[in-house]
Amino acid sequence: MGKLICDSTTSSPVIPWKDPTAAPPSIDTIAAVDLSEEMLGATTTTWDDVSGLEDQQKRHLQRLHAKGVLWKHPGNKILNQCQEDDSTSPAAVVFRLSHGGDVEADGNCLFTASQKAMGLTEINAKDLRRRTVRRFLEDLGSESGVQRENIDAAIKHMYVPDLRSGWGIHVVQEVKFLAKKTDRESLDSAIEELVNLGMQRELGAESIYKDRCIGVENGENWAKYMSISGSPDDEYDIITLQYTEEGLLSVDENREGHAAAFGDDIAIESLATEFKREIYVVQAHGSDAMVDEDNCVFFLPHRPRSEICGPPFFLFMKGTGWCGAGGDHYEPLIAHSSSVVSHSHEKVALVL
């Protein structure tokens, strides 16, 4: 599962990337490339066979697959930081996007999908999660005080929101806490004491968890949270309190310890920074979003905090509603690439 945020100081803007050192290419002068089926080596799923898509989404995605999307390399100043000679690198690349297959909806899908999208064989999803958290902490340590405050505020807004507001957008809001696995017995005993005093168990659990557990409300605690993969060797369990405008709705105590931290925009940006590559989340909306076919698929760019040293990779998300925030699921996209061939009458479907 994954979380995309629509209003965060740390999230990447929903705008196409443009090279600041050069004029943008004209759609009329961009050539299509020969991306015939014989050139596609990876095993992929055709868009007709991907579940959960409406016809308008399939038509738009099939067009992206048939014509491809164009990505331009960053300026030479950036590339020269990464490699000694970029003279052999093409000026632009066309990517033909295919669905890379389903991944398990176990909370680790951002990292599993990224592993497949990058074609990594020596690194598993758990390794990617660890590297993402480590990268975030290293970058956090170099931030100024003001920027750290902004990061903390964005994290708190996502995971420990102010329950006095936000009800015009969300019917249910969640508050995340971290309970040490070794503290489970003492937490249960404290909850039982309140129950014996006549308190309802959910209200007692809410009180104890809020008092004794760690709220995901700053960068350091976000790193503890994002390290949780739902495995027995996790240090913490995730506790989720759900609220409606009327008050406490439910307490998910996650007693089996299987809940994993969903990947969010902060994690995607840290993952992009770790690999020095842009990550595009390709989001497809259906009729629930009340959008027309031309606008039912869009690209959300997440850029490294420093240099860009390689081509982007792509993830797929079936959005829900107009925003797509919340528990959505990441799936891999396989990007088959080819350099731009000049003097063709064909055009790409999109310029990133």
Short mmCIF file of C-alpha atoms in Angstrom, two decimals, residues 23-295:
data_model
loop_
_atom_site.label_atom_id
_atom_site.label_comp_id
_atom_site.label_asym_id
_atom_site.label_seq_id
_atom_site.Cartn_x
_atom_site.Cartn_y
_atom_site.Cartn_z
CA ALA A 23 14.34 25.35 -24.72
CA PRO A 24 11.66 22.68 -24.39
CA PRO A 25 11.18 20.45 -27.41
CA SER A 26 8.22 21.01 -29.63
CA ILE A 27 5.75 18.18 -29.75
CA ASP A 28 5.66 18.56 -33.51
CA THR A 29 9.42 17.96 -33.85
CA ILE A 30 9.74 15.00 -31.50
CA ALA A 31 10.04 11.77 -33.40
CA ALA A 32 8.54 8.49 -32.40
CA VAL A 33 10.82 5.49 -32.05
CA ASP A 34 10.57 1.96 -33.28
CA LEU A 35 9.45 0.15 -30.15
CA SER A 36 8.15 -2.99 -31.78
CA GLU A 37 7.16 -6.01 -29.73
CA GLU A 38 10.42 -7.73 -30.74
CA MET A 39 12.35 -5.04 -28.83
CA LEU A 40 10.53 -5.63 -25.56
CA GLY A 41 12.41 -8.28 -23.64
CA ALA A 42 10.75 -8.16 -20.25
CA THR A 43 7.64 -10.09 -19.40
CA THR A 44 4.79 -7.64 -18.93
CA THR A 45 1.00 -7.51 -18.75
CA THR A 46 -1.05 -5.83 -21.48
CA TRP A 47 -3.27 -3.01 -20.26
CA ASP A 48 -6.36 -4.93 -21.34
CA ASP A 49 -5.47 -7.61 -18.79
CA VAL A 50 -4.82 -5.27 -15.84
CA SER A 51 -7.65 -5.56 -13.33
CA GLY A 52 -9.56 -2.65 -11.86
CA LEU A 53 -9.29 -0.29 -14.84
CA GLU A 54 -12.14 1.36 -16.69
CA ASP A 55 -12.25 1.54 -20.48
CA GLN A 56 -11.18 5.19 -20.61
CA GLN A 57 -8.15 4.44 -18.46
CA LYS A 58 -7.19 1.47 -20.63
CA ARG A 59 -7.45 3.51 -23.82
CA HIS A 60 -5.23 6.25 -22.44
CA LEU A 61 -2.65 3.80 -21.08
CA GLN A 62 -2.60 1.88 -24.35
CA ARG A 63 -1.80 5.13 -26.14
CA LEU A 64 1.08 5.81 -23.75
CA HIS A 65 2.34 2.30 -24.42
CA ALA A 66 2.02 2.58 -28.21
CA LYS A 67 3.60 6.00 -28.67
CA GLY A 68 5.77 6.31 -25.59
CA VAL A 69 6.69 9.24 -23.37
CA LEU A 70 9.72 11.48 -23.92
CA TRP A 71 12.20 12.26 -21.15
CA LYS A 72 15.10 14.68 -21.67
CA HIS A 73 18.36 14.29 -19.81
CA PRO A 74 19.14 17.04 -17.30
CA GLY A 75 21.64 19.76 -18.20
CA ASN A 76 25.29 18.85 -18.72
CA LYS A 77 26.26 20.62 -15.51
CA ILE A 78 24.27 18.08 -13.53
CA LEU A 79 25.29 15.07 -15.59
CA ASN A 80 28.99 15.94 -15.31
CA GLN A 81 28.75 15.54 -11.56
CA CYS A 82 27.82 11.91 -12.11
CA GLN A 83 29.96 10.70 -14.97
CA GLU A 84 33.18 11.69 -16.65
CA ASP A 85 31.86 11.69 -20.18
CA ASP A 86 28.25 11.92 -21.24
CA SER A 87 28.98 12.24 -24.94
CA THR A 88 27.51 8.82 -25.63
CA SER A 89 24.29 9.58 -23.77
CA PRO A 90 21.34 10.36 -26.02
CA ALA A 91 19.85 13.85 -25.76
CA ALA A 92 16.43 12.37 -25.11
CA VAL A 93 14.87 8.99 -24.49
CA VAL A 94 11.41 7.65 -25.30
CA PHE A 95 9.96 5.19 -22.80
CA ARG A 96 7.20 2.77 -23.65
CA LEU A 97 5.42 1.85 -20.44
CA SER A 98 4.08 -1.63 -19.75
CA HIS A 99 2.46 -2.96 -16.61
CA GLY A 100 4.97 -5.00 -14.63
CA GLY A 101 2.48 -7.29 -12.91
CA ASP A 102 0.85 -7.40 -9.51
CA VAL A 103 2.73 -7.10 -6.24
CA GLU A 104 1.47 -8.16 -2.85
CA ALA A 105 -0.62 -5.59 -0.95
CA ASP A 106 1.27 -6.13 2.31
CA GLY A 107 2.28 -2.54 3.02
CA ASN A 108 5.63 -2.98 1.27
CA CYS A 109 4.34 -2.40 -2.26
CA LEU A 110 6.24 0.86 -2.85
CA PHE A 111 9.53 -0.95 -2.33
CA THR A 112 8.51 -4.19 -4.06
CA ALA A 113 7.22 -2.27 -7.09
CA SER A 114 10.35 -0.09 -7.18
CA GLN A 115 12.56 -3.17 -7.09
CA LYS A 116 10.74 -4.62 -10.10
CA ALA A 117 10.59 -1.31 -11.97
CA MET A 118 14.37 -0.86 -11.61
CA GLY A 119 15.05 -4.49 -12.45
CA LEU A 120 17.06 -5.04 -9.28
CA THR A 121 18.02 -8.64 -8.56
CA GLU A 122 20.59 -8.26 -5.76
CA ILE A 123 18.44 -5.98 -3.59
CA ASN A 124 15.08 -6.96 -2.11
CA ALA A 125 12.21 -4.76 -0.97
CA LYS A 126 13.38 -4.81 2.64
CA ASP A 127 16.82 -3.60 1.59
CA LEU A 128 15.21 -0.77 -0.37
CA ARG A 129 13.19 0.24 2.68
CA ARG A 130 16.34 0.34 4.85
CA ARG A 131 18.27 2.36 2.29
CA THR A 132 15.39 4.80 1.92
CA VAL A 133 15.23 5.43 5.67
CA ARG A 134 19.01 5.78 5.93
CA ARG A 135 19.04 8.29 3.07
CA PHE A 136 16.26 10.29 4.72
CA LEU A 137 18.12 10.47 8.04
CA GLU A 138 21.38 11.50 6.38
CA ASP A 139 19.63 14.29 4.47
CA LEU A 140 17.65 15.33 7.54
CA GLY A 141 20.86 15.80 9.48
CA SER A 142 22.11 18.35 6.95
CA GLU A 143 18.91 20.42 6.85
CA SER A 144 18.63 23.87 8.41
CA GLY A 145 16.48 24.41 11.48
CA VAL A 146 13.69 26.03 9.49
CA GLN A 147 13.59 23.25 6.91
CA ARG A 148 13.58 20.58 9.62
CA GLU A 149 10.62 22.32 11.21
CA ASN A 150 8.83 22.24 7.85
CA ILE A 151 9.55 18.52 7.46
CA ASP A 152 8.34 17.80 10.99
CA ALA A 153 5.16 19.81 10.35
CA ALA A 154 4.42 17.89 7.15
CA ILE A 155 4.94 14.54 8.90
CA LYS A 156 2.77 15.55 11.84
CA HIS A 157 0.04 16.69 9.43
CA MET A 158 0.05 13.26 7.77
CA TYR A 159 0.32 10.96 10.77
CA VAL A 160 -0.82 12.89 13.84
CA PRO A 161 -3.28 15.35 12.29
CA ASP A 162 -5.17 18.05 14.14
CA LEU A 163 -8.55 16.39 14.64
CA ARG A 164 -10.26 19.76 14.98
CA SER A 165 -9.97 20.32 11.23
CA GLY A 166 -9.83 18.45 7.93
CA TRP A 167 -13.31 16.98 8.02
CA GLY A 168 -14.32 18.75 4.83
CA ILE A 169 -11.90 16.46 2.99
CA HIS A 170 -11.72 13.24 5.01
CA VAL A 171 -14.56 11.28 6.55
CA VAL A 172 -12.11 9.21 8.61
CA GLN A 173 -8.73 10.38 9.87
CA GLU A 174 -5.97 8.20 11.28
CA VAL A 175 -3.41 8.82 14.00
CA LYS A 176 -0.31 6.60 14.01
CA PHE A 177 1.61 5.50 17.09
CA LEU A 178 4.55 3.16 17.55
CA ALA A 179 4.56 0.56 20.33
CA LYS A 180 7.77 -1.25 21.19
CA LYS A 181 7.26 -4.97 20.80
CA THR A 182 8.96 -5.49 24.14
CA ASP A 183 6.40 -3.19 25.81
CA ARG A 184 3.31 -5.11 24.69
CA GLU A 185 2.80 -6.92 27.98
CA SER A 186 3.01 -3.77 30.10
CA LEU A 187 0.72 -1.89 27.71
CA ASP A 188 -1.87 -4.67 27.91
CA SER A 189 -1.68 -4.65 31.70
CA ALA A 190 -2.22 -0.88 31.81
CA ILE A 191 -5.20 -1.14 29.47
CA GLU A 192 -6.69 -3.97 31.56
CA GLU A 193 -6.44 -1.84 34.70
CA LEU A 194 -8.56 0.87 33.06
CA VAL A 195 -11.08 -1.72 31.87
CA ASN A 196 -11.35 -3.07 35.43
CA LEU A 197 -12.15 0.47 36.55
CA GLY A 198 -15.15 0.49 34.22
CA MET A 199 -13.72 2.13 31.10
CA GLN A 200 -14.63 0.75 27.67
CA ARG A 201 -11.71 -1.20 26.28
CA GLU A 202 -11.23 0.89 23.11
CA LEU A 203 -11.24 4.11 25.13
CA GLY A 204 -8.78 2.59 27.58
CA ALA A 205 -6.53 1.46 24.75
CA GLU A 206 -6.70 4.91 23.16
CA SER A 207 -5.67 6.52 26.45
CA ILE A 208 -2.73 4.20 27.09
CA TYR A 209 -1.40 4.24 23.53
CA LYS A 210 -1.54 8.04 23.35
CA ASP A 211 0.19 8.33 26.71
CA ARG A 212 2.91 5.68 26.40
CA CYS A 213 3.61 5.19 22.70
CA ILE A 214 5.52 7.25 20.15
CA GLY A 215 3.57 9.53 17.83
CA VAL A 216 4.77 9.74 14.22
CA GLU A 217 5.13 13.52 14.38
CA ASN A 218 8.70 14.37 13.40
CA GLY A 219 11.54 13.21 11.19
CA GLU A 220 13.20 10.91 13.71
CA ASN A 221 9.93 9.13 14.51
CA TRP A 222 9.03 8.95 10.81
CA ALA A 223 12.27 7.02 10.28
CA LYS A 224 11.29 4.57 13.03
CA TYR A 225 7.85 4.22 11.43
CA MET A 226 9.08 3.82 7.84
CA SER A 227 11.51 1.10 8.98
CA ILE A 228 8.60 -1.19 9.87
CA SER A 229 8.06 -3.90 7.26
CA GLY A 230 5.63 -6.07 9.18
CA SER A 231 8.24 -8.72 10.04
CA PRO A 232 9.00 -10.24 13.47
CA ASP A 233 12.36 -8.49 13.72
CA ASP A 234 10.79 -5.00 13.59
CA GLU A 235 11.50 -3.03 16.78
CA TYR A 236 8.04 -1.43 16.81
CA ASP A 237 4.44 -2.33 16.02
CA ILE A 238 2.16 0.19 14.35
CA ILE A 239 -0.92 1.25 16.34
CA THR A 240 -3.62 3.06 14.36
CA LEU A 241 -6.39 5.10 15.96
CA GLN A 242 -9.23 5.96 13.59
CA TYR A 243 -11.49 8.96 14.18
CA THR A 244 -14.61 10.44 12.67
CA GLU A 245 -15.81 13.94 13.41
CA GLU A 246 -17.86 12.45 16.27
CA GLY A 247 -14.83 10.92 17.97
CA LEU A 248 -12.94 7.61 18.22
CA LEU A 249 -14.09 5.08 15.63
CA SER A 250 -11.72 2.15 16.15
CA VAL A 251 -8.35 1.05 17.50
CA ASP A 252 -6.17 -1.18 15.33
CA GLU A 253 -3.76 -2.75 17.82
CA ASN A 254 -1.95 -4.82 15.18
CA ARG A 255 -1.41 -7.64 17.67
CA GLU A 256 0.17 -9.97 15.10
CA GLY A 257 2.67 -7.26 14.14
CA HIS A 258 2.04 -7.73 10.43
CA ALA A 259 1.26 -4.09 9.57
CA ALA A 260 3.96 -2.33 7.53
CA ALA A 261 4.51 1.39 7.04
CA PHE A 262 2.98 2.48 3.74
CA GLY A 263 5.31 4.35 1.41
CA ASP A 264 4.56 8.08 1.19
CA ASP A 265 5.88 11.01 -0.84
CA ILE A 266 8.74 11.55 1.59
CA ALA A 267 9.86 7.95 1.13
CA ILE A 268 9.63 8.25 -2.67
CA GLU A 269 11.78 11.39 -2.65
CA SER A 270 14.36 9.68 -0.43
CA LEU A 271 14.34 6.63 -2.71
CA ALA A 272 14.87 8.92 -5.72
CA THR A 273 17.77 10.60 -3.92
CA GLU A 274 19.34 7.27 -2.97
CA PHE A 275 19.44 6.13 -6.62
CA LYS A 276 19.89 9.62 -8.13
CA ARG A 277 16.96 9.02 -10.46
CA GLU A 278 13.62 10.67 -10.91
CA ILE A 279 10.57 8.57 -10.01
CA TYR A 280 7.31 9.17 -11.82
CA VAL A 281 4.12 7.87 -10.23
CA VAL A 282 1.68 7.33 -13.08
CA GLN A 283 -1.75 7.74 -11.59
CA ALA A 284 -4.88 6.58 -13.41
CA HIS A 285 -8.27 7.89 -12.30
CA GLY A 286 -11.66 6.48 -13.20
CA SER A 287 -15.15 7.90 -13.23
CA ASP A 288 -15.07 8.37 -9.44
CA ALA A 289 -12.71 11.29 -10.03
CA MET A 290 -15.09 12.95 -12.48
CA VAL A 291 -12.37 13.57 -15.08
CA ASP A 292 -12.54 13.19 -18.84
CA GLU A 293 -10.46 10.68 -20.75
CA ASP A 294 -7.74 13.18 -21.71
CA ASN A 295 -7.07 13.89 -18.05
#
